[in-house]
Short mmCIF file of C-alpha atoms in Angstrom, two decimals:
data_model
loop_
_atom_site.label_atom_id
_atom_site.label_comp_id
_atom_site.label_asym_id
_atom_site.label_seq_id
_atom_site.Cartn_x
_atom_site.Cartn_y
_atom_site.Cartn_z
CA UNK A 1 0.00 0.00 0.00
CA UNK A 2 2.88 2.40 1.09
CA UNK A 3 4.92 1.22 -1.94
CA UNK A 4 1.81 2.20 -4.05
CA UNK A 5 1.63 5.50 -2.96
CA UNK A 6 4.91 6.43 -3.08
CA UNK A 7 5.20 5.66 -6.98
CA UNK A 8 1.75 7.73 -7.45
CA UNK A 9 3.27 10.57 -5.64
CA UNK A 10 6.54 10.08 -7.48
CA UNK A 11 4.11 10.27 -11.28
CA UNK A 12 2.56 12.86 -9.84
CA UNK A 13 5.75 14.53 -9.44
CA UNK A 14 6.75 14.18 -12.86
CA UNK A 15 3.10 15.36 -14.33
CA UNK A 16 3.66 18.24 -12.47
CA UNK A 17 7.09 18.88 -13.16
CA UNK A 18 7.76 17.75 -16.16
CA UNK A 19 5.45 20.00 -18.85
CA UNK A 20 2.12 17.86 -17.79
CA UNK A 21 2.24 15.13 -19.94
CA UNK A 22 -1.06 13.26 -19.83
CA UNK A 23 0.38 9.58 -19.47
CA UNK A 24 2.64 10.25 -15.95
CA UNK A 25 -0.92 11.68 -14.31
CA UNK A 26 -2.91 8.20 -15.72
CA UNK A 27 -0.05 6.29 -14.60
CA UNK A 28 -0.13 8.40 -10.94
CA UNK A 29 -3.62 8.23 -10.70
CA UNK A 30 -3.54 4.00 -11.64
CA UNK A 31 -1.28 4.34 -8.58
CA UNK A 32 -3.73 5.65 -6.75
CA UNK A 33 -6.56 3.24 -7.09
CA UNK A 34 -3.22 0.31 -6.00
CA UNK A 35 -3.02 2.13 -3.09
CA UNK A 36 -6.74 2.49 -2.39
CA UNK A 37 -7.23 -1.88 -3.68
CA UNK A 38 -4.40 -2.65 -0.99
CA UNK A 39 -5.72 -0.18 1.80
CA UNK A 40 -9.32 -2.53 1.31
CA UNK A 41 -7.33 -5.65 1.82
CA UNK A 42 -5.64 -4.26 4.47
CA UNK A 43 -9.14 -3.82 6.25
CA UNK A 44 -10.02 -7.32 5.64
CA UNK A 45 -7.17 -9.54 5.42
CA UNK A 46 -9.55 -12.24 4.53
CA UNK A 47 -9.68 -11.70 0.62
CA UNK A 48 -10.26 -12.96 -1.42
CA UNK A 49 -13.75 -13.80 -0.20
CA UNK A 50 -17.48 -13.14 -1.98
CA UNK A 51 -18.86 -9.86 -0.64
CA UNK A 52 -18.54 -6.23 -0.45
CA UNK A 53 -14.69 -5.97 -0.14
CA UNK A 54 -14.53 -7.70 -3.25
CA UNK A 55 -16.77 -6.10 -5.17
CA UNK A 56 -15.16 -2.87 -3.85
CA UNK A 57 -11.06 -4.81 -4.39
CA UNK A 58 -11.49 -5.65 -8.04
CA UNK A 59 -12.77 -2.17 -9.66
CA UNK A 60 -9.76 -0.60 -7.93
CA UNK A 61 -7.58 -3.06 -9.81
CA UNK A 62 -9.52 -2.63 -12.90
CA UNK A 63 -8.57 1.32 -12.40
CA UNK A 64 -4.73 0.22 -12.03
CA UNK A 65 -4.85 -2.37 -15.14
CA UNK A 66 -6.78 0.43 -17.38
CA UNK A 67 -5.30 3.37 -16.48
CA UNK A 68 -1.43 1.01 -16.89
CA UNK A 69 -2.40 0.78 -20.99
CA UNK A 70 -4.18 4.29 -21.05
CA UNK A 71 -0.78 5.72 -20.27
CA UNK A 72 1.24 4.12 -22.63
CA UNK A 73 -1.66 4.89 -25.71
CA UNK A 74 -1.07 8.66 -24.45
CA UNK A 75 3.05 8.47 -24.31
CA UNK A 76 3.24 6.78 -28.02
CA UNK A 77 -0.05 8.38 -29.24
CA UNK A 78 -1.01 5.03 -30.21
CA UNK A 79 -3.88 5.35 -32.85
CA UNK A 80 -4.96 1.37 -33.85
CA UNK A 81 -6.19 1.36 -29.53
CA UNK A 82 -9.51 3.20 -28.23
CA UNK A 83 -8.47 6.69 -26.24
CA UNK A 84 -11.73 5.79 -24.57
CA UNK A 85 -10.52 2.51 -22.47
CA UNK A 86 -13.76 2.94 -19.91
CA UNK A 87 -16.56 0.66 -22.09
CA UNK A 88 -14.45 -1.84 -22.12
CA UNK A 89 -13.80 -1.88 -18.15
CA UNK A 90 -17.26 -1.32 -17.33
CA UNK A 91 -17.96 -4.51 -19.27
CA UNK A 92 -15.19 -6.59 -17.39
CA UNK A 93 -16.33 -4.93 -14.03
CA UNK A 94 -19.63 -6.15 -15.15
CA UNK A 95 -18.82 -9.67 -15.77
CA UNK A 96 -17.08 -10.04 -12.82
CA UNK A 97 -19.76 -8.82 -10.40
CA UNK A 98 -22.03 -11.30 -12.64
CA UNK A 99 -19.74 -13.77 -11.92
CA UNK A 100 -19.55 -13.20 -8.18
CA UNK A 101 -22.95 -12.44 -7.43
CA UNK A 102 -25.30 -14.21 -10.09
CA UNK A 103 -23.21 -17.02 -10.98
CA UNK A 104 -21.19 -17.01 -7.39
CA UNK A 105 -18.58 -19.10 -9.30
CA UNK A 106 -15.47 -18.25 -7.13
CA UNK A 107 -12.81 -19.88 -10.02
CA UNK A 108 -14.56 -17.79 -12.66
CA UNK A 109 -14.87 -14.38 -10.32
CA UNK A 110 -11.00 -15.10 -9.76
CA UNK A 111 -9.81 -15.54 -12.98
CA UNK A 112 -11.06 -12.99 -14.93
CA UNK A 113 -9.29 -9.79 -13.51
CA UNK A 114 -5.91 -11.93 -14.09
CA UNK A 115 -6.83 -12.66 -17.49
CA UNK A 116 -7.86 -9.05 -18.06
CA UNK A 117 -4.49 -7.93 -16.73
CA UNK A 118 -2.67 -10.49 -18.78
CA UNK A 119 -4.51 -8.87 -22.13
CA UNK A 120 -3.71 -5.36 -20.93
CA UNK A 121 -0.14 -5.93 -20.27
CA UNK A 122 0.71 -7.57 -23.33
CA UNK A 123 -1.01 -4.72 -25.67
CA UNK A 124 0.83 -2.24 -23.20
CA UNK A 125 4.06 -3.86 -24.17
CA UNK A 126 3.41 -4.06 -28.07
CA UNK A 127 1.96 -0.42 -27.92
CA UNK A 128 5.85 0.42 -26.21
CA UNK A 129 7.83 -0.78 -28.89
CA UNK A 130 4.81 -0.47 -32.20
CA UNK A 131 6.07 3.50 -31.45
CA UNK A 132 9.03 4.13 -33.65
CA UNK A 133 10.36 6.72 -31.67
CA UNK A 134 10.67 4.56 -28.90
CA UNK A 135 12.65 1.71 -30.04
CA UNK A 136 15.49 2.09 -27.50
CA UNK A 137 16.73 0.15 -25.24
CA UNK A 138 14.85 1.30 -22.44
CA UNK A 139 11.68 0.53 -24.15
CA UNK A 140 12.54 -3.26 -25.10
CA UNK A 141 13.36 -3.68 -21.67
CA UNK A 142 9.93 -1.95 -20.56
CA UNK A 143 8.30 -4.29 -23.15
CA UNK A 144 9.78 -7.62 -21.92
CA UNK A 145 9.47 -7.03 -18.21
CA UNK A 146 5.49 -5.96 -19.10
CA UNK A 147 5.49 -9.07 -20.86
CA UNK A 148 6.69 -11.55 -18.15
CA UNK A 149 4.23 -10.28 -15.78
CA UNK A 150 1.73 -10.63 -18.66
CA UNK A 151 2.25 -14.15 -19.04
CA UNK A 152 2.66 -14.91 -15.71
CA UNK A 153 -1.16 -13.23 -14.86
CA UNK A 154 -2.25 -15.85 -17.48
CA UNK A 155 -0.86 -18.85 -14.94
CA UNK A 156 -2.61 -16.88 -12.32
CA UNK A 157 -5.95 -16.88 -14.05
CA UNK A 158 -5.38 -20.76 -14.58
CA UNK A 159 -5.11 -21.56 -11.09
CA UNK A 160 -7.65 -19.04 -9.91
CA UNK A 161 -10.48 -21.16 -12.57
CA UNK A 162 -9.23 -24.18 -11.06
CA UNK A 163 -10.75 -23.36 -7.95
CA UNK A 164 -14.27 -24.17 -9.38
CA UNK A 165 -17.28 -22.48 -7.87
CA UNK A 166 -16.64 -23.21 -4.72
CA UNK A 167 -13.14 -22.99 -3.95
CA UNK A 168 -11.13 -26.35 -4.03
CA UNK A 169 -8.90 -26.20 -0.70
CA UNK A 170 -5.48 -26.74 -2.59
CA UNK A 171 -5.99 -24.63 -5.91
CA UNK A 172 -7.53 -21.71 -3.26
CA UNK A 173 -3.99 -21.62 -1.11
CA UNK A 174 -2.56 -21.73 -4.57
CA UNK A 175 -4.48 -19.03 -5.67
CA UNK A 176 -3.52 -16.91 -3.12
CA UNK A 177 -0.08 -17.17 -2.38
CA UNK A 178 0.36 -16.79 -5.96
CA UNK A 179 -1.12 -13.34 -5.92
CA UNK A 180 0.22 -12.23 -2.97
CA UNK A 181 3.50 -12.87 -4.49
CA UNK A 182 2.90 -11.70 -7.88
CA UNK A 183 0.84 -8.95 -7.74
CA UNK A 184 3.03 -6.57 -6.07
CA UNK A 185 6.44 -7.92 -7.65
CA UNK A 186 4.21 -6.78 -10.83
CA UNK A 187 3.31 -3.39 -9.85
CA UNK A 188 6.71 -2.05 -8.28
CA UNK A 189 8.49 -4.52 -11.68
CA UNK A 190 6.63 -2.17 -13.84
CA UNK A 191 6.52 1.27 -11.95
CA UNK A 192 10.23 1.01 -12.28
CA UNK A 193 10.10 0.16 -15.87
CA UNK A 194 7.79 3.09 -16.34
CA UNK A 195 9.98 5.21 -14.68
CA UNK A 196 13.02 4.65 -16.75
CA UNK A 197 10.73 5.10 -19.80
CA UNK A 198 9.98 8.96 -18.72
CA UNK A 199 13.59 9.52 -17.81
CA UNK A 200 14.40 7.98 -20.99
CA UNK A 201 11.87 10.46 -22.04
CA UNK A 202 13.44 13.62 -20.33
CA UNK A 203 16.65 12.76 -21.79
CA UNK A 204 16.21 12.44 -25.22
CA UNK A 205 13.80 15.71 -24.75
CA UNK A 206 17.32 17.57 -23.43
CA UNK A 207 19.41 16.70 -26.10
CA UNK A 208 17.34 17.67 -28.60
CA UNK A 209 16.85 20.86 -26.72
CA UNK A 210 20.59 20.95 -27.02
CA UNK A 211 20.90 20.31 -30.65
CA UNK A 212 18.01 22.41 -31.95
CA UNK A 213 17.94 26.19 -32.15
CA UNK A 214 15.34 27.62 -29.59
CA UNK A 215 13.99 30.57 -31.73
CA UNK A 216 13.37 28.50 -35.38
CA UNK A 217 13.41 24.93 -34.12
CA UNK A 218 16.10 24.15 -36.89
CA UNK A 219 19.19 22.50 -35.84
CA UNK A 220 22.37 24.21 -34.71
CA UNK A 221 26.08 24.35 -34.65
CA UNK A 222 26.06 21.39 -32.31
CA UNK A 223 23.56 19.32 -33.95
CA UNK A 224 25.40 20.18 -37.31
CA UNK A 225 28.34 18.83 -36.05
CA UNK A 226 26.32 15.91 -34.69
CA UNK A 227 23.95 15.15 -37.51
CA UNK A 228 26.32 16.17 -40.63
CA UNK A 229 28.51 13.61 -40.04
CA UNK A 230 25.83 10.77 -40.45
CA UNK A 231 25.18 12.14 -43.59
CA UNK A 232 28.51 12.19 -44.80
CA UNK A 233 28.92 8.94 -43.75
CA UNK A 234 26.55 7.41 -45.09
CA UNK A 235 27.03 8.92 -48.78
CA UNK A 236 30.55 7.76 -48.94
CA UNK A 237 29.34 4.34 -47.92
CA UNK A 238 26.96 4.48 -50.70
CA UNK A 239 28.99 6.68 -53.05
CA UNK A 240 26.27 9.38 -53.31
CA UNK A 241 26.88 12.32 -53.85
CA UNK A 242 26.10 15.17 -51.12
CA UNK A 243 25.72 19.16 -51.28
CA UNK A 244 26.03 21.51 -49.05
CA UNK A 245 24.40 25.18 -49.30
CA UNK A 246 25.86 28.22 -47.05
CA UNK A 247 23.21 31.15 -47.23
CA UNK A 248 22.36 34.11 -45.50
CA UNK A 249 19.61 36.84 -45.26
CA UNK A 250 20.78 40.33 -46.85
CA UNK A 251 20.84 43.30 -45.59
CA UNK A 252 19.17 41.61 -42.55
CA UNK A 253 21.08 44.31 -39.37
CA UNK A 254 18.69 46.67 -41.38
CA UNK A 255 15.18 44.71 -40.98
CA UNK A 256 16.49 45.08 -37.03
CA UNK A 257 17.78 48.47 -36.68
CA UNK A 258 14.31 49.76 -38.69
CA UNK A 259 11.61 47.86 -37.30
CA UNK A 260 13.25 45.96 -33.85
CA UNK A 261 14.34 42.61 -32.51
CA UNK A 262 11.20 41.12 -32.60
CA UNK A 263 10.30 41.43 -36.16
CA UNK A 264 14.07 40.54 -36.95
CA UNK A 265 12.72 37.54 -34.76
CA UNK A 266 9.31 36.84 -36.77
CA UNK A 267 11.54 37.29 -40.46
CA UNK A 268 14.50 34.58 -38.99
CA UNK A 269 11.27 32.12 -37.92
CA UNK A 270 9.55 32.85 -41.78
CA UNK A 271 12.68 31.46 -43.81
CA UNK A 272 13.16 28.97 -41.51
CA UNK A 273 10.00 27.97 -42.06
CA UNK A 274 9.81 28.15 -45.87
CA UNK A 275 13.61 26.08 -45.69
CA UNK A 276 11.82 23.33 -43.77
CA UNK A 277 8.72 23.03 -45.71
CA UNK A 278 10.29 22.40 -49.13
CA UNK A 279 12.84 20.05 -47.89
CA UNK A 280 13.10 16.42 -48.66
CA UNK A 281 13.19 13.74 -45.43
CA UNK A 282 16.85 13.33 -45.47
CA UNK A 283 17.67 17.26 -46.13
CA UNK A 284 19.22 19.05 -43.26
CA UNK A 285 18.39 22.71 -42.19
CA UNK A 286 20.56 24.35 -39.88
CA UNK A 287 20.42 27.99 -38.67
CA UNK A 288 24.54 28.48 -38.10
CA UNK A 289 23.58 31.62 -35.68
CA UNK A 290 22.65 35.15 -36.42
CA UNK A 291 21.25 35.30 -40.06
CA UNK A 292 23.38 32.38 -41.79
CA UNK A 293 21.83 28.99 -42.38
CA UNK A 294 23.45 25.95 -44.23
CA UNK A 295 21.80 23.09 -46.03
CA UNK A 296 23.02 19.64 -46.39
CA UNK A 297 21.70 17.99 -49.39
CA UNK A 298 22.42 14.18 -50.34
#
């Protein structure tokens, strides 16, 4: 529970901090809800067991698993999943209180918040690395620990069917020791996976800060230097030919000293923009500084 609400603080943090991005706050707030499903089971350390704290237990869950996958469709903007994840987890909230309270099957009530979790954890993991700005390392490790505790919610939802609608004694203990011991390992497992993910985020967000020029957007000396030698590279490797354009604005001291900084500003963000519109994919625009800008052309 304490564990819980440290890494929804910690999210919340980085929402916060961090220019608001919409995933940490739907992975702070699936936080949350873990801290609010382990605070029930502290009250009754008798789950599982039919009733009100599990009716109130799995919802709470169902908030963790669906808010888990919401995050990652919002970090990748993933476009083949739903943005809207709540239909679907009103229907699995439904079939589990059917389950539960019409039914009272205990194996079936079990086993389908595992399975769900299973599903949802394996889509998070193929949303991770389906992104092709994400395919670093960081995300295949994301993806593979996601994965394992995907899979190994699946074994859980076997044993928790095998209970029957009763409870068999053995498969029950089973059951339960099983998600006592994976449940958690799952949630800190992929909190710190998650975390890494935004850092990774962060990181890649301050070096192209670092490379980029802050009033056009185009690259600069240091991402010249960085991104110029790829090129060159790569068309002696392929013997193609490469060109390289040095230009600057004209009487350009004059747009500033007649009609100020600003509009000097404005005129510097117009060419830029007409340099980066007519470029082809692997054309590079570079504003040098002042009014010079260079273009590398393979």
């Amino acid at each position: 529970m304490f564990t819980s609400a440290i890494f929804s603080a910690t999210f919340f943090a980085a929402w916060y901090s961090l220019g608001r991005p919409p995933h940490a706050l739907s992975w702070s707030l699936a936080f949350l809800a873990a801290t609010i499903q382990w605070a029930i089971n502290v009250i009754n350390p008798n789950y599982p067991v039919f009733g009100e704290s599990w009716i109130a237990v799995n919802p709470m869950a169902l908030f963790v698993i669906t808010l888990g996958l919401k995050g990652h469709i919002q970090r990748t903007n993933c476009a083949w999943l739903p943005k809207n994840l709540w239909p679907y987890a009103l229907m699995v909230a439904g079939a589990m209180i059917y389950a539960t309270v019409g039914l009272e099957h205990l194996g079936l009530a079990s086993a389908i918040l595992p399975f769900t979790a299973g599903i949802t954890l394996i889509l998070s993991a193929i949303v991770i690395l389906q992104n092709p700005k994400t395919r670093e390392s960081v995300e295949w490790i994301a993806a593979l620990t996601i994965s394992l505790f995907g899979f190994v919610q699946f074994l859980i939802t076997v044993v928790a069917f095998l209970q029957g609608p009763t409870g068999h004694p053995f498969y029950s203990n089973l059951y339960v020791m099983s998600s006592l011991i994976a449940v958690p390992a799952t949630y800190v497992g992929i909190a710190v996976t998650v975390i890494l993910m935004i850092a990774a985020d962060l990181f890649k967000e301050l070096k192209d800060q670092a490379i980029r020029d802050n009033l056009t957007g185009l690259l600069n000396r240091r991402g010249l230097a960085e991104h110029a030698a790829q090129t060159y590279a790569l068309t002696q490797r392929s013997d193609i030919p490469v060109s390289v354009i040095v230009a600057d604005l004209d009487h350009f001291k004059s747009v500033n000293d007649k009609f100020g900084h600003a509009v000097g500003d404005r005129a510097l963000q117009h060419i830029a923009d007409l340099l980066r519109a007519d470029r082809r994919a692997d054309d590079l625009v570079i504003r040098m500084g002042g009014e010079e800008f260079v273009l590398i052309l393979p």
